[in-house]
Short mmCIF file of C-alpha atoms and ligand atoms in Angstrom, two decimals:
data_model
loop_
_atom_site.label_atom_id
_atom_site.label_comp_id
_atom_site.label_asym_id
_atom_site.label_seq_id
_atom_site.Cartn_x
_atom_site.Cartn_y
_atom_site.Cartn_z
CA UNK A 1 -7.33 36.35 26.18
CA UNK A 2 -10.03 34.26 26.62
CA UNK A 3 -10.81 33.35 30.87
CA UNK A 4 -12.70 30.27 30.94
CA UNK A 5 -14.11 27.88 34.03
CA UNK A 6 -17.67 26.50 34.97
CA UNK A 7 -19.15 26.19 37.66
CA UNK A 8 -21.90 22.80 38.86
CA UNK A 9 -24.20 22.19 41.50
CA UNK A 10 -25.82 25.38 41.34
CA UNK A 11 -29.87 26.49 39.22
CA UNK A 12 -29.82 30.05 39.61
CA UNK A 13 -27.67 32.79 38.10
CA UNK A 14 -24.45 33.57 40.04
CA UNK A 15 -22.20 36.06 39.59
CA UNK A 16 -18.44 35.29 39.33
CA UNK A 17 -16.27 37.75 39.25
CA UNK A 18 -12.49 37.48 37.67
CA UNK A 19 -9.20 38.65 38.32
CA UNK A 20 -6.30 38.81 36.44
CA UNK A 21 -2.32 39.99 37.57
CA UNK A 22 1.17 39.97 36.71
CA UNK A 23 2.32 37.84 39.01
CA UNK A 24 0.96 34.80 40.95
CA UNK A 25 0.47 35.96 43.94
CA UNK A 26 -2.41 38.64 42.46
CA UNK A 27 -0.19 41.59 43.51
CA UNK A 28 -0.36 43.95 40.54
CA UNK A 29 -3.80 43.19 39.00
CA UNK A 30 -4.64 44.37 35.86
CA UNK A 31 -7.66 43.36 35.43
CA UNK A 32 -10.42 43.09 37.43
CA UNK A 33 -14.74 42.40 36.44
CA UNK A 34 -17.45 39.87 36.46
CA UNK A 35 -19.98 38.21 35.23
CA UNK A 36 -23.12 36.34 35.51
CA UNK A 37 -23.10 32.64 34.58
CA UNK A 38 -26.13 31.18 32.98
CA UNK A 39 -27.51 27.98 33.37
CA UNK A 40 -28.22 27.69 29.37
CA UNK A 41 -24.60 27.95 29.30
CA UNK A 42 -24.03 25.36 31.99
CA UNK A 43 -22.54 27.81 34.29
CA UNK A 44 -20.02 28.07 32.12
CA UNK A 45 -17.94 31.94 32.30
CA UNK A 46 -16.11 32.78 28.97
CA UNK A 47 -13.51 37.07 29.94
CA UNK A 48 -12.17 37.95 27.10
CA UNK A 49 -10.16 40.50 28.27
CA UNK A 50 -7.96 42.40 25.26
CA UNK A 51 -5.53 45.31 25.74
CA UNK A 52 -2.95 42.96 27.37
CA UNK A 53 0.61 43.29 25.80
CA UNK A 54 2.00 41.22 23.70
CA UNK A 55 4.64 38.20 24.82
CA UNK A 56 3.85 38.37 28.39
CA UNK A 57 2.79 35.59 31.26
CA UNK A 58 -0.87 36.39 32.97
CA UNK A 59 -2.43 35.24 35.83
CA UNK A 60 -6.44 34.33 35.97
CA UNK A 61 -8.63 33.39 38.88
CA UNK A 62 -12.07 32.89 40.23
CA UNK A 63 -14.55 34.19 43.37
CA UNK A 64 -18.03 33.46 43.33
CA UNK A 65 -19.81 33.86 46.73
CA UNK A 66 -16.99 32.18 49.54
CA UNK A 67 -15.52 30.66 46.68
CA UNK A 68 -11.96 31.23 45.37
CA UNK A 69 -10.13 29.49 42.19
CA UNK A 70 -7.21 28.63 41.53
CA UNK A 71 -4.81 30.15 39.60
CA UNK A 72 -4.84 29.81 36.13
CA UNK A 73 -1.50 30.50 33.60
CA UNK A 74 -2.46 32.16 30.19
CA UNK A 75 0.45 34.12 28.06
CA UNK A 76 -0.10 36.22 25.06
CA UNK A 77 1.08 35.69 21.66
CA UNK A 78 3.94 38.43 20.59
CA UNK A 79 3.40 40.94 18.16
CA UNK A 80 3.08 40.31 14.04
CA UNK A 81 7.81 41.42 13.65
CA UNK A 82 8.05 39.48 16.45
CA UNK A 83 11.15 36.54 15.41
CA UNK A 84 10.88 35.30 19.25
CA UNK A 85 10.69 30.86 18.96
CA UNK A 86 6.73 29.78 19.99
CA UNK A 87 6.89 26.81 22.06
CA UNK A 88 3.91 24.69 21.55
CA UNK A 89 2.95 21.45 22.91
CA UNK A 90 -0.07 19.12 21.70
CA UNK A 91 -2.01 16.06 22.86
CA UNK A 92 -5.20 13.96 21.34
CA UNK A 93 -7.34 11.22 22.14
CA UNK A 94 -7.90 10.67 26.26
CA UNK A 95 -9.92 8.01 26.65
CA UNK A 96 -11.05 8.74 30.75
CA UNK A 97 -10.77 4.96 30.96
CA UNK A 98 -7.96 4.21 28.98
CA UNK A 99 -6.08 5.24 31.56
CA UNK A 100 -4.87 8.24 33.34
CA UNK A 101 -3.46 11.49 32.49
CA UNK A 102 -0.48 11.47 33.55
CA UNK A 103 0.89 12.98 30.20
CA UNK A 104 -0.74 15.89 31.14
CA UNK A 105 0.91 16.21 34.30
CA UNK A 106 4.53 16.19 32.55
CA UNK A 107 3.10 18.93 29.71
CA UNK A 108 2.50 21.26 31.94
CA UNK A 109 5.54 21.54 34.26
CA UNK A 110 6.57 22.13 30.29
CA UNK A 111 4.71 25.30 30.72
CA UNK A 112 4.82 25.55 26.84
CA UNK A 113 3.50 29.47 25.15
CA UNK A 114 0.75 27.52 24.15
CA UNK A 115 -0.76 24.53 24.24
CA UNK A 116 -3.10 23.02 20.73
CA UNK A 117 -5.73 20.25 21.26
CA UNK A 118 -5.82 18.07 18.41
CA UNK A 119 -8.85 16.36 19.08
CA UNK A 120 -11.39 13.48 20.93
CA UNK A 121 -10.86 15.69 24.41
CA UNK A 122 -14.07 13.34 25.20
CA UNK A 123 -15.20 9.92 24.47
CA UNK A 124 -18.88 9.56 24.09
CA UNK A 125 -19.58 4.81 24.55
CA UNK A 126 -20.66 4.10 27.66
CA UNK A 127 -19.04 2.86 30.58
CA UNK A 128 -17.05 -0.60 29.60
CA UNK A 129 -17.90 -3.75 31.52
CA UNK A 130 -13.70 -3.14 32.69
CA UNK A 131 -12.16 -0.03 32.72
CA UNK A 132 -8.49 1.34 34.40
CA UNK A 133 -10.89 3.95 35.56
CA UNK A 134 -14.56 4.60 36.06
CA UNK A 135 -16.42 7.31 32.91
CA UNK A 136 -19.48 8.93 33.80
CA UNK A 137 -22.29 8.72 33.15
CA UNK A 138 -22.17 5.01 32.88
CA UNK A 139 -24.38 5.51 29.22
CA UNK A 140 -23.37 6.34 25.63
CA UNK A 141 -23.83 10.46 25.74
CA UNK A 142 -25.96 11.77 23.01
CA UNK A 143 -28.00 14.40 25.03
CA UNK A 144 -27.10 18.52 26.52
CA UNK A 145 -26.72 16.63 29.99
CA UNK A 146 -24.86 13.29 29.15
CA UNK A 147 -22.34 15.38 27.15
CA UNK A 148 -22.06 18.23 30.31
CA UNK A 149 -21.72 14.94 33.06
CA UNK A 150 -19.47 13.09 30.52
CA UNK A 151 -16.78 16.84 30.13
CA UNK A 152 -17.64 17.35 33.80
CA UNK A 153 -15.98 13.86 34.45
CA UNK A 154 -13.48 14.46 32.31
CA UNK A 155 -12.61 17.73 33.60
CA UNK A 156 -12.24 15.89 37.47
CA UNK A 157 -9.07 15.26 36.90
CA UNK A 158 -5.71 17.21 38.43
CA UNK A 159 -3.90 16.07 36.11
CA UNK A 160 -6.00 17.59 33.24
CA UNK A 161 -7.22 20.64 35.55
CA UNK A 162 -2.84 20.95 35.51
CA UNK A 163 -2.09 21.21 32.16
CA UNK A 164 -5.49 24.42 31.47
CA UNK A 165 -4.28 26.15 34.76
CA UNK A 166 -0.16 25.71 32.91
CA UNK A 167 -0.90 27.58 30.12
CA UNK A 168 -3.29 28.87 27.19
CA UNK A 169 -5.33 26.34 25.21
CA UNK A 170 -6.10 26.17 21.16
CA UNK A 171 -8.33 22.97 20.49
CA UNK A 172 -10.38 21.41 17.79
CA UNK A 173 -12.18 18.47 17.86
CA UNK A 174 -12.77 15.08 16.34
CA UNK A 175 -15.07 13.47 15.89
CA UNK A 176 -15.71 11.91 19.71
CA UNK A 177 -16.59 15.35 20.38
CA UNK A 178 -20.53 13.59 18.88
CA UNK A 179 -19.99 10.71 17.53
CA UNK A 180 -17.78 8.13 15.65
CA UNK A 181 -17.02 8.98 12.68
CA UNK A 182 -19.53 11.40 11.60
CA UNK A 183 -19.08 13.58 9.15
CA UNK A 184 -21.04 16.47 8.39
CA UNK A 185 -24.78 16.52 8.85
CA UNK A 186 -24.38 12.73 9.49
CA UNK A 187 -27.49 11.06 7.96
CA UNK A 188 -29.71 14.93 7.97
CA UNK A 189 -32.09 13.51 10.58
CA UNK A 190 -33.45 16.20 13.45
CA UNK A 191 -32.39 13.55 15.71
CA UNK A 192 -28.37 13.32 14.98
CA UNK A 193 -28.69 17.77 14.31
CA UNK A 194 -30.15 17.85 17.95
CA UNK A 195 -27.15 15.30 19.69
CA UNK A 196 -24.81 17.28 17.01
CA UNK A 197 -25.90 20.49 18.75
CA UNK A 198 -25.98 19.13 21.84
CA UNK A 199 -22.89 17.84 21.76
CA UNK A 200 -21.24 21.39 20.01
CA UNK A 201 -22.70 23.61 22.39
CA UNK A 202 -21.09 21.32 25.02
CA UNK A 203 -17.84 21.26 23.98
CA UNK A 204 -18.56 25.55 23.55
CA UNK A 205 -19.79 25.37 27.47
CA UNK A 206 -16.41 23.60 28.04
CA UNK A 207 -13.75 25.80 26.08
CA UNK A 208 -12.17 28.50 26.39
CA UNK A 209 -13.93 29.27 22.59
CA UNK A 210 -14.55 32.96 21.97
CA UNK A 211 -18.11 32.17 19.12
CA UNK A 212 -21.12 30.61 20.89
CA UNK A 213 -22.82 27.87 19.17
CA UNK A 214 -25.53 28.90 16.55
CA UNK A 215 -28.34 27.55 14.71
CA UNK A 216 -27.02 23.55 15.87
CA UNK A 217 -23.87 24.68 14.34
CA UNK A 218 -19.92 26.21 16.11
CA UNK A 219 -17.36 28.69 14.41
CA UNK A 220 -14.67 26.93 14.84
CA UNK A 221 -11.49 26.99 11.84
CA UNK A 222 -9.51 29.99 13.22
CA UNK A 223 -6.07 31.07 13.00
CA UNK A 224 -3.56 31.35 16.10
CA UNK A 225 -0.25 33.78 14.45
CA UNK A 226 3.08 34.01 16.50
CA UNK A 227 4.72 36.97 15.01
CA UNK A 228 6.17 36.11 11.68
CA UNK A 229 6.87 33.17 12.80
CA UNK A 230 3.96 30.39 13.19
CA UNK A 231 0.31 30.84 11.36
CA UNK A 232 -1.44 27.80 13.37
CA UNK A 233 -3.94 27.25 11.09
CA UNK A 234 -6.85 25.18 13.12
CA UNK A 235 -9.38 23.27 10.76
CA UNK A 236 -13.08 21.69 11.59
CA UNK A 237 -11.68 18.02 9.56
CA UNK A 238 -16.28 16.95 11.03
CA UNK A 239 -18.42 19.50 10.29
CA UNK A 240 -18.13 20.69 6.81
CA UNK A 241 -17.82 17.04 6.06
CA UNK A 242 -19.40 15.74 2.43
CA UNK A 243 -18.48 13.62 -0.52
CA UNK A 244 -15.42 14.74 -1.77
CA UNK A 245 -14.50 17.68 0.89
CA UNK A 246 -13.02 17.32 4.50
CA UNK A 247 -13.09 20.97 5.24
CA UNK A 248 -16.36 22.37 2.59
CA UNK A 249 -16.07 25.15 -0.07
CA UNK A 250 -15.77 27.84 2.40
CA UNK A 251 -12.68 26.70 4.40
CA UNK A 252 -11.27 25.58 2.02
CA UNK A 253 -11.00 29.03 0.67
CA UNK A 254 -10.41 30.66 4.12
CA UNK A 255 -7.45 28.40 4.34
CA UNK A 256 -5.80 29.25 0.34
CA UNK A 257 -6.27 32.44 0.91
CA UNK A 258 -4.49 32.69 3.55
CA UNK A 259 -1.71 30.18 2.97
CA UNK A 260 -1.06 32.17 -0.05
CA UNK A 261 -0.35 35.42 1.36
CA UNK A 262 1.04 34.36 4.96
CA UNK A 263 4.25 36.31 5.35
CA UNK A 264 5.54 34.43 8.30
CA UNK A 265 7.75 31.77 8.26
CA UNK A 266 5.43 28.23 9.10
CA UNK A 267 2.91 27.66 7.61
CA UNK A 268 1.58 25.04 10.58
CA UNK A 269 -2.22 23.25 9.90
CA UNK A 270 -3.48 22.15 14.04
CA UNK A 271 -5.67 19.51 13.33
CA UNK A 272 -7.01 15.70 13.96
CA UNK A 273 -6.05 13.91 10.57
CA UNK A 274 -3.31 11.61 9.25
CA UNK A 275 -1.97 14.09 6.42
CA UNK A 276 0.02 12.45 4.32
CA UNK A 277 -1.06 9.87 2.51
CA UNK A 278 -0.32 6.45 4.55
CA UNK A 279 -0.81 3.09 3.02
CA UNK A 280 -1.61 0.15 5.38
CA UNK A 281 -0.37 -3.66 3.56
CA UNK A 282 -2.81 -6.62 3.97
CA UNK A 283 -6.11 -7.46 2.39
CA UNK A 284 -8.01 -4.07 1.39
CA UNK A 285 -9.10 -1.32 2.45
CA UNK A 286 -5.72 -0.35 2.31
CA UNK A 287 -6.58 3.23 2.79
CA UNK A 288 -8.30 4.73 5.63
CA UNK A 289 -11.22 6.53 4.69
CA UNK A 290 -11.99 9.01 7.63
CA UNK A 291 -8.13 10.10 7.33
CA UNK A 292 -6.87 12.55 4.87
CA UNK A 293 -7.36 9.90 2.12
CA UNK A 294 -10.36 9.76 1.90
CA UNK A 295 -10.11 13.41 0.44
CA UNK A 296 -7.59 13.13 -1.43
CA UNK A 297 -7.98 15.83 -4.35
CA UNK A 298 -8.79 18.60 -1.26
CA UNK A 299 -5.50 17.20 0.07
CA UNK A 300 -3.86 18.25 -3.37
CA UNK A 301 -5.24 21.67 -3.95
CA UNK A 302 -4.58 22.13 -0.33
CA UNK A 303 -0.67 20.94 -1.14
CA UNK A 304 -0.40 23.02 -4.33
CA UNK A 305 -0.84 26.41 -2.58
CA UNK A 306 2.68 25.58 -0.64
CA UNK A 307 5.55 25.28 -1.78
CA UNK A 308 7.18 24.36 1.14
CA UNK A 309 6.96 25.16 5.05
CA UNK A 310 4.53 22.92 6.11
CA UNK A 311 3.72 21.73 8.95
CA UNK A 312 0.66 19.51 9.83
CA UNK A 313 0.00 18.37 13.55
CA UNK A 314 -2.12 15.28 14.05
CA UNK A 315 -3.30 12.78 16.28
CA UNK A 316 -6.69 9.98 15.81
CA UNK A 317 -4.87 6.98 15.35
CA UNK A 318 -3.55 6.17 18.70
CA UNK A 319 0.21 5.94 17.76
CA UNK A 320 2.88 7.59 17.17
CA UNK A 321 4.35 8.88 13.72
CA UNK A 322 6.63 11.47 11.43
CA UNK A 323 7.39 11.93 8.33
CA UNK A 324 8.04 14.67 4.69
CA UNK A 325 5.34 15.38 3.23
CA UNK A 326 5.08 14.65 -0.65
CA UNK A 327 3.39 16.50 -3.18
CA UNK A 328 2.48 14.42 -6.41
CA UNK A 329 4.72 15.59 -8.53
CA UNK A 330 7.59 14.60 -5.74
CA UNK A 331 8.85 17.06 -4.38
CA UNK A 332 9.24 17.89 -0.75
CA UNK A 333 7.31 20.61 1.15
CA UNK A 334 6.56 19.99 4.33
CA UNK A 335 6.30 17.32 7.90
CA UNK A 336 3.62 16.07 9.25
CA UNK A 337 4.32 15.06 12.73
CA UNK A 338 1.05 12.10 14.64
CA UNK A 339 0.96 12.44 17.71
CA UNK A 340 0.26 9.10 19.60
CA UNK A 341 -2.76 9.62 22.71
CA UNK A 342 -2.66 11.62 25.95
CA UNK A 343 -4.67 8.00 27.13
CA UNK A 344 -6.62 6.10 24.56
CA UNK A 345 -5.34 2.44 24.22
CA UNK A 346 -3.89 1.69 20.00
CA UNK A 347 -5.32 -0.33 17.61
CA UNK A 348 -2.67 -3.40 16.77
CA UNK A 349 -0.96 -1.48 14.08
CA UNK A 350 1.87 -3.40 12.22
CA UNK A 351 4.17 0.03 12.48
CA UNK A 352 7.62 -1.55 10.56
CA UNK A 353 5.54 -3.29 7.57
CA UNK A 354 3.67 0.61 7.23
CA UNK A 355 6.93 1.99 7.38
CA UNK A 356 8.10 0.07 4.89
CA UNK A 357 5.35 0.39 2.18
CA UNK A 358 6.01 4.38 2.92
CA UNK A 359 9.08 6.21 1.87
CA UNK A 360 8.11 9.30 2.92
CA UNK A 361 6.68 8.23 6.32
CA UNK A 362 9.89 8.14 8.53
CA UNK A 363 9.06 7.16 12.31
CA UNK A 364 6.02 4.94 14.45
CA UNK A 365 6.19 4.83 18.34
CA UNK A 366 3.22 3.48 20.44
CA UNK A 367 3.45 4.81 23.65
CA UNK A 368 1.64 7.13 24.85
CA UNK A 369 2.08 10.80 24.95
CA UNK A 370 2.17 13.97 22.95
CA UNK A 371 4.32 16.35 21.05
CA UNK A 372 6.65 19.71 21.88
CA UNK A 373 7.87 21.72 19.72
CA UNK A 374 9.35 24.65 19.13
CA UNK A 375 9.15 27.06 16.03
CA UNK A 376 12.02 29.75 14.98
CA UNK A 377 13.24 31.81 12.54
CA UNK A 378 15.88 28.38 11.52
CA UNK A 379 13.79 25.73 12.07
CA UNK A 380 10.96 23.36 13.08
CA UNK A 381 11.12 20.72 16.04
CA UNK A 382 9.27 18.08 17.56
CA UNK A 383 9.82 15.44 20.46
CA UNK A 384 7.94 13.64 20.95
CA UNK A 385 7.10 12.63 24.57
CA UNK A 386 6.00 10.08 26.12
CA UNK A 387 5.13 6.90 29.54
CA UNK A 388 5.28 4.01 29.77
CA UNK A 389 2.52 2.91 31.28
CA UNK A 390 -1.23 4.31 31.74
CA UNK A 391 -2.83 1.84 33.51
CA UNK A 392 -1.18 2.82 36.96
CA UNK A 393 0.00 7.34 38.16
CA UNK A 394 3.25 8.19 37.90
CA UNK A 395 5.72 7.16 34.82
CA UNK A 396 7.47 9.20 34.72
CA UNK A 397 8.49 10.90 30.96
CA UNK A 398 11.36 10.65 29.02
CA UNK A 399 11.32 11.88 24.80
CA UNK A 400 10.99 8.86 22.57
CA UNK A 401 12.84 10.54 19.75
CA UNK A 402 13.38 14.56 18.41
CA UNK A 403 13.01 15.88 14.80
CA UNK A 404 13.76 18.33 12.85
CA UNK A 405 12.59 20.31 9.20
CA UNK A 406 13.80 23.56 7.73
CA UNK A 407 11.07 23.69 5.58
CA UNK A 408 11.04 20.58 3.57
CA UNK A 409 12.01 17.30 4.94
CA UNK A 410 12.25 15.75 8.48
CA UNK A 411 15.62 14.67 9.69
CA UNK A 412 15.78 13.18 13.71
CA UNK A 413 18.34 14.30 16.34
CA UNK A 414 19.72 12.66 18.75
CA UNK A 415 18.60 13.48 22.56
FE1 FE2 B 501 -9.37 9.55 19.74
#
């Protein structure tokens, strides 16, 4: 487990003490230690705690000088043979100036076993003339100082803090953590690569990651396995992207190799972008090049590697969708669930028109919200949780729709 915090307003290295306990009053402390928070890493702290018991809740906190942090709750994954269900949540797209993070408060209340973040944790844009709330800094973020300040602003939100304190997070990024719609090394200029390296460093400094950035890159793709139930394959669809490839050759080989041999019930792709074909009627372009529709050959290779039990979690489009995953030869091999957004505004979308043009897509909804799911030995369930407004605080949450799959297509269940 990686325990994360960051201290602000300091210039020198500072000692930070940490504790991990079995109870939230810290009566039964099982590990503790001290680390030095360094200015070179924005006084971020990443403590790696090993040898914990599987499928167990733990609580952690930090102390530095006279300050004691609030306690966070985390939970380890079960051991390899476990058939315990895993309860997860997935969130994405939280543009600060577009609204309040009420959805995160409700997500925190669910205390899932794990939270996945599917990208657009921050947006790099400069402050707009009108916003629900004021984002800082005012300018578009392009430098390390700028990205750090932007994360600090986002992370000042108490609902986001509550969601982090409620469960372990496994995040991946999309484009706005760096720049709108960037791909790979961008235009290859020093200027862009410096910006990307700054953005990647700031991302590391603000996330519970175990690998540090190196040579301007950051290893993000990884696997999180929950017993014999789910292999969550966390993908990086930005860093290695190029002509004809969303993932790059190395990441694709890694993914295909694991998919071919995994003994677990569910292969789950955790990644930002709409995965199945989405034909948008009207004037061209009818397929969005920035999504997997822009890399159909690589998508076809992934689908050829999985006979069934594939689940894809995605985001990016700021509306909720659900559908079947169908191969080129007409086999239904899985299900895709697209979360809308925590707060980011949706684009104008003809949901019914798109559903009519894509028979494999079965659900569209335009609320802000997140995904709440359970993977078990028998089935995989996903509830779309939504709030009616984000332009002011206090929206209640409700389940907009719930779907279940046994490994091929999805079925809607009454809620
Ligand atoms: Fe977004």
